[in-house]
PDB file of C-alpha atoms in Angstrom:
ATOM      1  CA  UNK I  29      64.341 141.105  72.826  1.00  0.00           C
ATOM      2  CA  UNK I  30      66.902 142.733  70.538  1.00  0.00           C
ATOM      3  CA  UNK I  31      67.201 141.273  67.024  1.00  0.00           C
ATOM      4  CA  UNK I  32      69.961 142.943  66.307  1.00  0.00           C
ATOM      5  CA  UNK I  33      72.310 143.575  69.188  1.00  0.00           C
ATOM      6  CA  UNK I  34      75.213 145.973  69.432  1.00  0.00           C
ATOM      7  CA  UNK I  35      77.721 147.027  71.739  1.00  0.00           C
ATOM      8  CA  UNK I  36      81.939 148.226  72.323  1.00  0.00           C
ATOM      9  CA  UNK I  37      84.487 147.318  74.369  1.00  0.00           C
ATOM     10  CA  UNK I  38      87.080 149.557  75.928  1.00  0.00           C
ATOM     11  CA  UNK I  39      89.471 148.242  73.728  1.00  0.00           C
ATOM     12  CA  UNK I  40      87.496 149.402  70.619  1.00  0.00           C
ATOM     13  CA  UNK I  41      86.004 145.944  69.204  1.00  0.00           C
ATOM     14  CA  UNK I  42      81.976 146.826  68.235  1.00  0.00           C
ATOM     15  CA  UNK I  43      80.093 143.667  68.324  1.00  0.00           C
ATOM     16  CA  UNK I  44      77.073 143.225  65.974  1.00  0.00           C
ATOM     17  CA  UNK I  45      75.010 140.314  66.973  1.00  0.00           C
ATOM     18  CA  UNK I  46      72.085 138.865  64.578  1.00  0.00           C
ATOM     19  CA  UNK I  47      70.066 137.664  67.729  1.00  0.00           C
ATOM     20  CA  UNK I  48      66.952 135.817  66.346  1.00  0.00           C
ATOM     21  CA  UNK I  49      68.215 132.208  66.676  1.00  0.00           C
ATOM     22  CA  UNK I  50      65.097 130.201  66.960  1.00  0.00           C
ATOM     23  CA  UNK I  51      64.837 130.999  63.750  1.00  0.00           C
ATOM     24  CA  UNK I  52      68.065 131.189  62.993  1.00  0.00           C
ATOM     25  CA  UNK I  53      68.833 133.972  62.552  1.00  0.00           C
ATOM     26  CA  UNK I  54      66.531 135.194  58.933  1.00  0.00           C
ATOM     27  CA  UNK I  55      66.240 138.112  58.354  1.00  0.00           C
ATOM     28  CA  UNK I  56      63.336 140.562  57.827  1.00  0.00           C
ATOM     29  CA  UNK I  57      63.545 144.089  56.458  1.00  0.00           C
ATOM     30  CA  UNK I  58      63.205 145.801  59.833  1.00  0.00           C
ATOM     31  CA  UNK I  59      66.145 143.950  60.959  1.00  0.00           C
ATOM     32  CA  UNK I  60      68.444 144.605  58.043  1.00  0.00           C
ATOM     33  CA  UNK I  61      67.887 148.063  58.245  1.00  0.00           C
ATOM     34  CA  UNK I  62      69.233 147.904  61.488  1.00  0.00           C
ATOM     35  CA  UNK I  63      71.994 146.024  61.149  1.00  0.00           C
ATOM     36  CA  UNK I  64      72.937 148.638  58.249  1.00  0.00           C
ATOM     37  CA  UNK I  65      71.973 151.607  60.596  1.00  0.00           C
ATOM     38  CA  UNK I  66      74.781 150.070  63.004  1.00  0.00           C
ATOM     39  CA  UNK I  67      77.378 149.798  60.330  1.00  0.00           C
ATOM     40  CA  UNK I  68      76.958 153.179  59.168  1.00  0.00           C
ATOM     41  CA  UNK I  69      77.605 154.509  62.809  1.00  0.00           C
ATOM     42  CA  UNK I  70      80.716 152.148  63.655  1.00  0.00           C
ATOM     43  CA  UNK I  71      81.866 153.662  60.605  1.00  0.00           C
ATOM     44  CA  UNK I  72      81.751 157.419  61.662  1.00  0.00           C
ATOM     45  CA  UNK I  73      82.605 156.636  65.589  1.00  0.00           C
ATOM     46  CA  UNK I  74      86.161 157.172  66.299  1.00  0.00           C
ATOM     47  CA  UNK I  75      85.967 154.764  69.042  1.00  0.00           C
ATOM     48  CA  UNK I  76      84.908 151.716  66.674  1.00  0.00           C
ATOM     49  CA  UNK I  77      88.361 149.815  65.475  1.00  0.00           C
ATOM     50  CA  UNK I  78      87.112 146.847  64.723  1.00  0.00           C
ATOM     51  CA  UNK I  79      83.588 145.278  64.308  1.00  0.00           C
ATOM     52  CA  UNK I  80      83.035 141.535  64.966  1.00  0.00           C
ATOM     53  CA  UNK I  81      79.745 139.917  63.505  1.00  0.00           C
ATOM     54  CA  UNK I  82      78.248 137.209  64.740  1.00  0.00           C
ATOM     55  CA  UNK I  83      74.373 134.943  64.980  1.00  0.00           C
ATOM     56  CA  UNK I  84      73.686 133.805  68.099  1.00  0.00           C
ATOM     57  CA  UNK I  85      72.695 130.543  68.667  1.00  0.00           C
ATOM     58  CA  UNK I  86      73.438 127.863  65.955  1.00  0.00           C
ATOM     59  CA  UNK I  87      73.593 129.712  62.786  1.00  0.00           C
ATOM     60  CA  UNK I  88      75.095 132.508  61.509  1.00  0.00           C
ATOM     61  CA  UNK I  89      72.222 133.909  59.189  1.00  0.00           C
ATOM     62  CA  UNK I  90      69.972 131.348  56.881  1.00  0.00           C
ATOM     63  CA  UNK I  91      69.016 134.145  54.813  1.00  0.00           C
ATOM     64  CA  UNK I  92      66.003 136.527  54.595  1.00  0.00           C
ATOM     65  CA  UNK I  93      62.677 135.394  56.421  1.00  0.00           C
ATOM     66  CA  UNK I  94      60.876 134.226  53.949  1.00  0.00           C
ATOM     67  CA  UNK I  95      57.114 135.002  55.752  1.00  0.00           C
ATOM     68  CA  UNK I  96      58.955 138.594  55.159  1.00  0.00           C
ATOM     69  CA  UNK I  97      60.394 137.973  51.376  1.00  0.00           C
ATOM     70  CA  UNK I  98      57.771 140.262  49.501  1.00  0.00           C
ATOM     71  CA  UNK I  99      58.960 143.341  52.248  1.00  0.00           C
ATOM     72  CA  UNK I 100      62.401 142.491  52.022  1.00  0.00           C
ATOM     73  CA  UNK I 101      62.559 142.353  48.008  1.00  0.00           C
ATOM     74  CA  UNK I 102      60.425 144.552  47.253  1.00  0.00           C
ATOM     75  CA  UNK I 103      61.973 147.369  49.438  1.00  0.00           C
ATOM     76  CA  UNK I 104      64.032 150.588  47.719  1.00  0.00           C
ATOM     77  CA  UNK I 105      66.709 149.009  46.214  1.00  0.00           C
ATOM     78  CA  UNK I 106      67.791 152.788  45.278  1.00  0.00           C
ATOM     79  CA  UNK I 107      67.813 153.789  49.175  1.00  0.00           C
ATOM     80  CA  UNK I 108      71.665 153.282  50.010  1.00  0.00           C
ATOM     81  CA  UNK I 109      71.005 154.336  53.790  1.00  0.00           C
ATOM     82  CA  UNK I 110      69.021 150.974  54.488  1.00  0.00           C
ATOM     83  CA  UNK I 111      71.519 148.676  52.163  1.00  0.00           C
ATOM     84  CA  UNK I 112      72.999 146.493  54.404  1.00  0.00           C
ATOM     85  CA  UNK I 113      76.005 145.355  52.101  1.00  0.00           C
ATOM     86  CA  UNK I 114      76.453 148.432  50.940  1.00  0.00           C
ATOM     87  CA  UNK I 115      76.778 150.391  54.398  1.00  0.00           C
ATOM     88  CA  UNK I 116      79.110 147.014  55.478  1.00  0.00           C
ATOM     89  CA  UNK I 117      81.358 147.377  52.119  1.00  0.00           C
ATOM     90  CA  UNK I 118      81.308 151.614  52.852  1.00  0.00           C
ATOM     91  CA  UNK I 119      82.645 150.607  56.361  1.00  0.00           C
ATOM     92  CA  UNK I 120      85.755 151.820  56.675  1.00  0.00           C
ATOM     93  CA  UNK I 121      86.413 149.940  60.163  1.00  0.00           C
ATOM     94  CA  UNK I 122      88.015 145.865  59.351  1.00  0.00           C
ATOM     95  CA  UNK I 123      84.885 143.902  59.448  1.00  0.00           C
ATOM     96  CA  UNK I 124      85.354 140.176  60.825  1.00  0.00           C
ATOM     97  CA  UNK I 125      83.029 137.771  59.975  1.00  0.00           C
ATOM     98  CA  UNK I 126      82.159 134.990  63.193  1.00  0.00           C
ATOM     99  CA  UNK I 127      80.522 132.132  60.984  1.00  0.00           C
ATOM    100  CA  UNK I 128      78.853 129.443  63.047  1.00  0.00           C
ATOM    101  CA  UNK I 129      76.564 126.959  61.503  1.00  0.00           C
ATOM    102  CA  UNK I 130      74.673 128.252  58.454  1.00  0.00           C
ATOM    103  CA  UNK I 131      75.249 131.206  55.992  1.00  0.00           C
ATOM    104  CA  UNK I 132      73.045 130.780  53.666  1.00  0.00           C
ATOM    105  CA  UNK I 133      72.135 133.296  50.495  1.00  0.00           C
ATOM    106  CA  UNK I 134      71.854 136.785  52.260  1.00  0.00           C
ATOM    107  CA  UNK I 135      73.958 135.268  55.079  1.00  0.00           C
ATOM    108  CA  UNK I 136      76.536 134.337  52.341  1.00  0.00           C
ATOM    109  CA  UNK I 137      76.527 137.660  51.174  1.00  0.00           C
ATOM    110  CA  UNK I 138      76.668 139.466  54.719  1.00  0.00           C
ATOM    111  CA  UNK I 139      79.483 136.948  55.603  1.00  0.00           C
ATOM    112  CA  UNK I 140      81.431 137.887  51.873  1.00  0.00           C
ATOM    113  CA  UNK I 141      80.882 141.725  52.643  1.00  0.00           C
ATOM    114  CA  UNK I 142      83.190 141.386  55.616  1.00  0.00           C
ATOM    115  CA  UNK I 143      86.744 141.499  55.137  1.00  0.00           C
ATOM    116  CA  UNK I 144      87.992 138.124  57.158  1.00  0.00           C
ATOM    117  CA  UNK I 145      86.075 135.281  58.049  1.00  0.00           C
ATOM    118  CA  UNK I 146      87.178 132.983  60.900  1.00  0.00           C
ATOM    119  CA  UNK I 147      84.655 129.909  60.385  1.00  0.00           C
ATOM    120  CA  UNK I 148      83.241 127.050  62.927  1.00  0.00           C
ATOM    121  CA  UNK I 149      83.814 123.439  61.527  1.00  0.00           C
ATOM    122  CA  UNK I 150      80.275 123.460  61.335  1.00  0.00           C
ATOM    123  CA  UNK I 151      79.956 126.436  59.052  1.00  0.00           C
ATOM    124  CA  UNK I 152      78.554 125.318  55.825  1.00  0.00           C
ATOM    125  CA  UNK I 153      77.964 128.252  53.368  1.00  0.00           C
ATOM    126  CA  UNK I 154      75.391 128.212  50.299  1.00  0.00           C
ATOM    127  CA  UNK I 155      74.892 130.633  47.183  1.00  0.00           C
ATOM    128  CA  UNK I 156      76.621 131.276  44.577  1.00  0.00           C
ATOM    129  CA  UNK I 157      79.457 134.034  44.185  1.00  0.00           C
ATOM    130  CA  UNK I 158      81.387 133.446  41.287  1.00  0.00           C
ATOM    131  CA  UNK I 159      83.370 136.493  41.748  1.00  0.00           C
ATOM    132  CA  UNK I 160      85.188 134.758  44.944  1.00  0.00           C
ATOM    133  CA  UNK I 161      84.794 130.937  44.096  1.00  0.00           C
ATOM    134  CA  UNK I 162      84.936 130.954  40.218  1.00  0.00           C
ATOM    135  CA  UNK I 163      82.223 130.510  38.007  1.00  0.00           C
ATOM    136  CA  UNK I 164      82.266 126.172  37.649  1.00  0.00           C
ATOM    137  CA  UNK I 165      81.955 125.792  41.304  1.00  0.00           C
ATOM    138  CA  UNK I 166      79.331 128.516  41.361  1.00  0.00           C
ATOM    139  CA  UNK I 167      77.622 126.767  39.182  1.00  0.00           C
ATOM    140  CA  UNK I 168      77.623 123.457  41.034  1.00  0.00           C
ATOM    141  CA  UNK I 169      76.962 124.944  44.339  1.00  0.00           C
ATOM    142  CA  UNK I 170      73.476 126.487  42.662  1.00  0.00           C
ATOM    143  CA  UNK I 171      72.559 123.335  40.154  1.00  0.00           C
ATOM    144  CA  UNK I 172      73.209 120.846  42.944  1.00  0.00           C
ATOM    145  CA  UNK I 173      72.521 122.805  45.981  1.00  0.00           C
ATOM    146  CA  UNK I 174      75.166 121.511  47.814  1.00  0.00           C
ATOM    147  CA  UNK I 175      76.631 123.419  50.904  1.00  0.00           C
ATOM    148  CA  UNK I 176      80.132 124.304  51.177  1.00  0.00           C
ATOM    149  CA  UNK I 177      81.940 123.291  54.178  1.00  0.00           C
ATOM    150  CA  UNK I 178      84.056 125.205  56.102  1.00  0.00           C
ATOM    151  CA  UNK I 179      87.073 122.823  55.005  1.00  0.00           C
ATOM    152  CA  UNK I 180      86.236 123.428  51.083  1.00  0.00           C
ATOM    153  CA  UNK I 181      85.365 126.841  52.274  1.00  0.00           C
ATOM    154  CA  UNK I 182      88.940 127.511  53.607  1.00  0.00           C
ATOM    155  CA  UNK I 183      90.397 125.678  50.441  1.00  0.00           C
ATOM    156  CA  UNK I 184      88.773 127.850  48.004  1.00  0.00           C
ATOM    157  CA  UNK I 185      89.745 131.015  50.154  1.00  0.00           C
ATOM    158  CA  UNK I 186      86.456 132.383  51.170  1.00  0.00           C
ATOM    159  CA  UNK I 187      87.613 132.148  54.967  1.00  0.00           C
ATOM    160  CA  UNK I 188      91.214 132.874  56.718  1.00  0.00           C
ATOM    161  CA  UNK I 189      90.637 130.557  59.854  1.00  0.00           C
ATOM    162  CA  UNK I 190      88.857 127.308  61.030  1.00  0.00           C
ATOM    163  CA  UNK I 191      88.184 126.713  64.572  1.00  0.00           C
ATOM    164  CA  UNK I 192      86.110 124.572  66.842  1.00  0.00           C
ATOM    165  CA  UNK I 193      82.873 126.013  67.877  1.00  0.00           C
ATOM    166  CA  UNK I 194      83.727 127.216  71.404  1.00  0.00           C
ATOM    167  CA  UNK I 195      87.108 129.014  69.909  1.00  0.00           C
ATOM    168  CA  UNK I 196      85.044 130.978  67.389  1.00  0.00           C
ATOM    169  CA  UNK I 197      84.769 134.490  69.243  1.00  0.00           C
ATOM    170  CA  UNK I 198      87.927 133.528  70.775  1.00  0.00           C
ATOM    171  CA  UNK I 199      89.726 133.315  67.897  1.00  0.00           C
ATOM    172  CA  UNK I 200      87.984 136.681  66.228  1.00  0.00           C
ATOM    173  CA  UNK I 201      88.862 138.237  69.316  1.00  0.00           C
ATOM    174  CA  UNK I 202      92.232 137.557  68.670  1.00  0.00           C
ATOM    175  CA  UNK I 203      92.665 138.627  65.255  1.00  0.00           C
ATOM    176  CA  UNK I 204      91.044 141.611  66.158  1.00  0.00           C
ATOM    177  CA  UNK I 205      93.568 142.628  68.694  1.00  0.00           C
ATOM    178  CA  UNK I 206      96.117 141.847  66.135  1.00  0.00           C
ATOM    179  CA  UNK I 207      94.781 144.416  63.820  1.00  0.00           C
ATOM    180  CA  UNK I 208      94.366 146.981  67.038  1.00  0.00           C
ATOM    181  CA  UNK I 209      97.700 146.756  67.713  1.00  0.00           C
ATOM    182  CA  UNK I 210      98.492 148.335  64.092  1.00  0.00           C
ATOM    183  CA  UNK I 211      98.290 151.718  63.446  1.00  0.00           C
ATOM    184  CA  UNK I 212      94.936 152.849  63.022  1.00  0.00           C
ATOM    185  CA  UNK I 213      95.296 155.273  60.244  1.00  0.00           C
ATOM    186  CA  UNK I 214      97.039 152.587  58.058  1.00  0.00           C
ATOM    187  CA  UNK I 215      94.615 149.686  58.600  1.00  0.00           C
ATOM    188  CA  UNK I 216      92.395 152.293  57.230  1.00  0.00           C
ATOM    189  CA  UNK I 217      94.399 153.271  54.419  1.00  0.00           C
ATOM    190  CA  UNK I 218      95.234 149.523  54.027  1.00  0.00           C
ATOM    191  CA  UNK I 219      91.691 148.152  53.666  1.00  0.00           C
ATOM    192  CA  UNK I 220      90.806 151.257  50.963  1.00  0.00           C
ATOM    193  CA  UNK I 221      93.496 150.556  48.769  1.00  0.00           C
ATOM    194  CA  UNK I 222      92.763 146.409  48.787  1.00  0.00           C
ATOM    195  CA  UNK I 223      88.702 146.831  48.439  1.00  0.00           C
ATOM    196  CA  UNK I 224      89.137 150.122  45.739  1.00  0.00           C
ATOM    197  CA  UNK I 225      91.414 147.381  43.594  1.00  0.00           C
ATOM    198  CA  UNK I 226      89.531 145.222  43.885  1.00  0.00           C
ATOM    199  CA  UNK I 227      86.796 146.787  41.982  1.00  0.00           C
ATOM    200  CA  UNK I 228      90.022 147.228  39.032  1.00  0.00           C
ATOM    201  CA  UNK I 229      91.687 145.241  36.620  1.00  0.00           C
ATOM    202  CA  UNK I 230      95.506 144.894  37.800  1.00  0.00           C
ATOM    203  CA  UNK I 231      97.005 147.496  36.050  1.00  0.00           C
ATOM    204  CA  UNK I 232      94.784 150.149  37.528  1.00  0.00           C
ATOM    205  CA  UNK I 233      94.644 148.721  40.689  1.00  0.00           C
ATOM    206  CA  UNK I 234      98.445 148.591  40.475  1.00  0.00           C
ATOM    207  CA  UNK I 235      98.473 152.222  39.765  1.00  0.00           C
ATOM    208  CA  UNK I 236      95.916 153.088  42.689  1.00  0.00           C
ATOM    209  CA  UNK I 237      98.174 151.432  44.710  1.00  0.00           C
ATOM    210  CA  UNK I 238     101.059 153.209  43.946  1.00  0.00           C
ATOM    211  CA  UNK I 239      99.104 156.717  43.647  1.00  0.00           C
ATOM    212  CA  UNK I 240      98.243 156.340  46.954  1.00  0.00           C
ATOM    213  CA  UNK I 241     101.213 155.447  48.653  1.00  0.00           C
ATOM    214  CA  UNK I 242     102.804 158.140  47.412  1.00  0.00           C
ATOM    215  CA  UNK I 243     100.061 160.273  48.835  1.00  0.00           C
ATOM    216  CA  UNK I 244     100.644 158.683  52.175  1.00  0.00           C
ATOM    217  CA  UNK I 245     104.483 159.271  51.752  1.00  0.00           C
ATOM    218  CA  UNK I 246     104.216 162.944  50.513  1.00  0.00           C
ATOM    219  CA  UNK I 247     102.736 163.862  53.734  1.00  0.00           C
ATOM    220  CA  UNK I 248     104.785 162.411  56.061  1.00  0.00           C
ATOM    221  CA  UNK I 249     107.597 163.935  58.191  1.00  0.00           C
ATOM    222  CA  UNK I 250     111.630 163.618  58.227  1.00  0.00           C
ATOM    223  CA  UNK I 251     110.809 162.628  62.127  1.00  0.00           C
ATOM    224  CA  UNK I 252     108.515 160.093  60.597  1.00  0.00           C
ATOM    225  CA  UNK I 253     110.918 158.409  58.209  1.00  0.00           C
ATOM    226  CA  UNK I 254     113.348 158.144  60.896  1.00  0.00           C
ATOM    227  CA  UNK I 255     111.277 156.213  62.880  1.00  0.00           C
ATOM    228  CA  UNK I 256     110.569 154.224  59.999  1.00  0.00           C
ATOM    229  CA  UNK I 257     114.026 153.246  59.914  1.00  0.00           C
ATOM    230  CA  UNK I 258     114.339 152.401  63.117  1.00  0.00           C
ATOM    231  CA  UNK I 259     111.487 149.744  63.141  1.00  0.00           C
TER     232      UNK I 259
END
């Protein structure tokens, strides 16, 4: 059986299943590396305009395995090729996240390295990440070890949609052919400038912004602002 399962439509949605659910879904070294591996080829495959992650079964990912802890943490932390959040953050494909049940510590942080999250009402999410929920509810999250739900979960903004369980890849599906329909050079553009600012304090990221749309708009052609206008 395949761990970690992969595979593309014709309409250019890459699927990334974490297929270990009797245990749902932990991870061990082996299997991260994999899942990395896949990210960093979606990336570079033309084909690839979307990638939907997803557990099978009912989690999403409760974390790394921890009869496999001492591999996982004590692997090259220096070796970018085999860092999973790293390759998913390098992505430059949208990333959306299919949460079902559990994401719990390196399932939290797979699920906050994608770029939209459509959530289960079972989803319950546990870590703490005070750079997307604030540091007082990180803190109570971690002192009391109290999940989030996917209801405080889509209050505090870590996920864009809540669905019943059955609608999840439904409902992924859907926002991915949404974003398919766009055109494919901007969503990339799009995502680069958002993620790059991210990493800045307003005023640069402001400036990014703006150095980069000009960019964009220095190329273009008198054919293509005439279109433009006619949108």
């Amino acid at each position: 059986m395949d761990l970690i399962q992969t595979r593309t439509d014709q309409n250019g949605v890459a699927y990334l299943t974490i297929n270990r659910p009797k245990s749902l879904n932990s991870l061990t070294r082996p299997m991260m590396i994999a899942m990395a591996k896949a990210f960093k080829a979606f990336d570079a495959d033309d084909s690839v305009r979307v990638v939907i992650l997803s557990g099978s079964g009912p989690s999403f990912c409760s974390g790394v395995d921890l009869t496999a802890a001492e591999d996982v943490f004590k692997g090259d932390v220096k070796d970018m090729e085999s860092d999973l959040v790293y390759q998913m953050e390098k992505c430059r494909k949208v990333i959306i996240g299919a949460i079902n049940g559990f994401a719990v510590t390196a399932g939290f942080e797979i699920a906050l390295a994608c770029d939209i999250l459509v959530a289960s009402k079972t989803a319950k999410f546990m870590d703490t990440h005070a750079r997307v929920i604030g540091p007082n509810r990180a803190r109570e999250v971690s002192l009391t070890a109290t999940p989030i739900t996917a209801d405080q979960a889509e209050r505090w903004g870590l996920v864009n949609h809540i669905v019943e369980g059955n609608e999840l890849m439904k409902k992924a599906q859907e926002v991915a052919q949404a974003i398919i329909k766009n055109n494919q050079d901007l969503v990339l553009r799009y995502k680069a400038v958002i993620n790059d600012g991210l990493k800045r304090d307003l005023g640069h990221a402001l400036a990014l912004e703006k150095e980069r749309a000009h960019d964009y708009y220095s190329g273009m052609t008198k054919e293509q602002f005439k279109k433009c206008r006619n949108l």
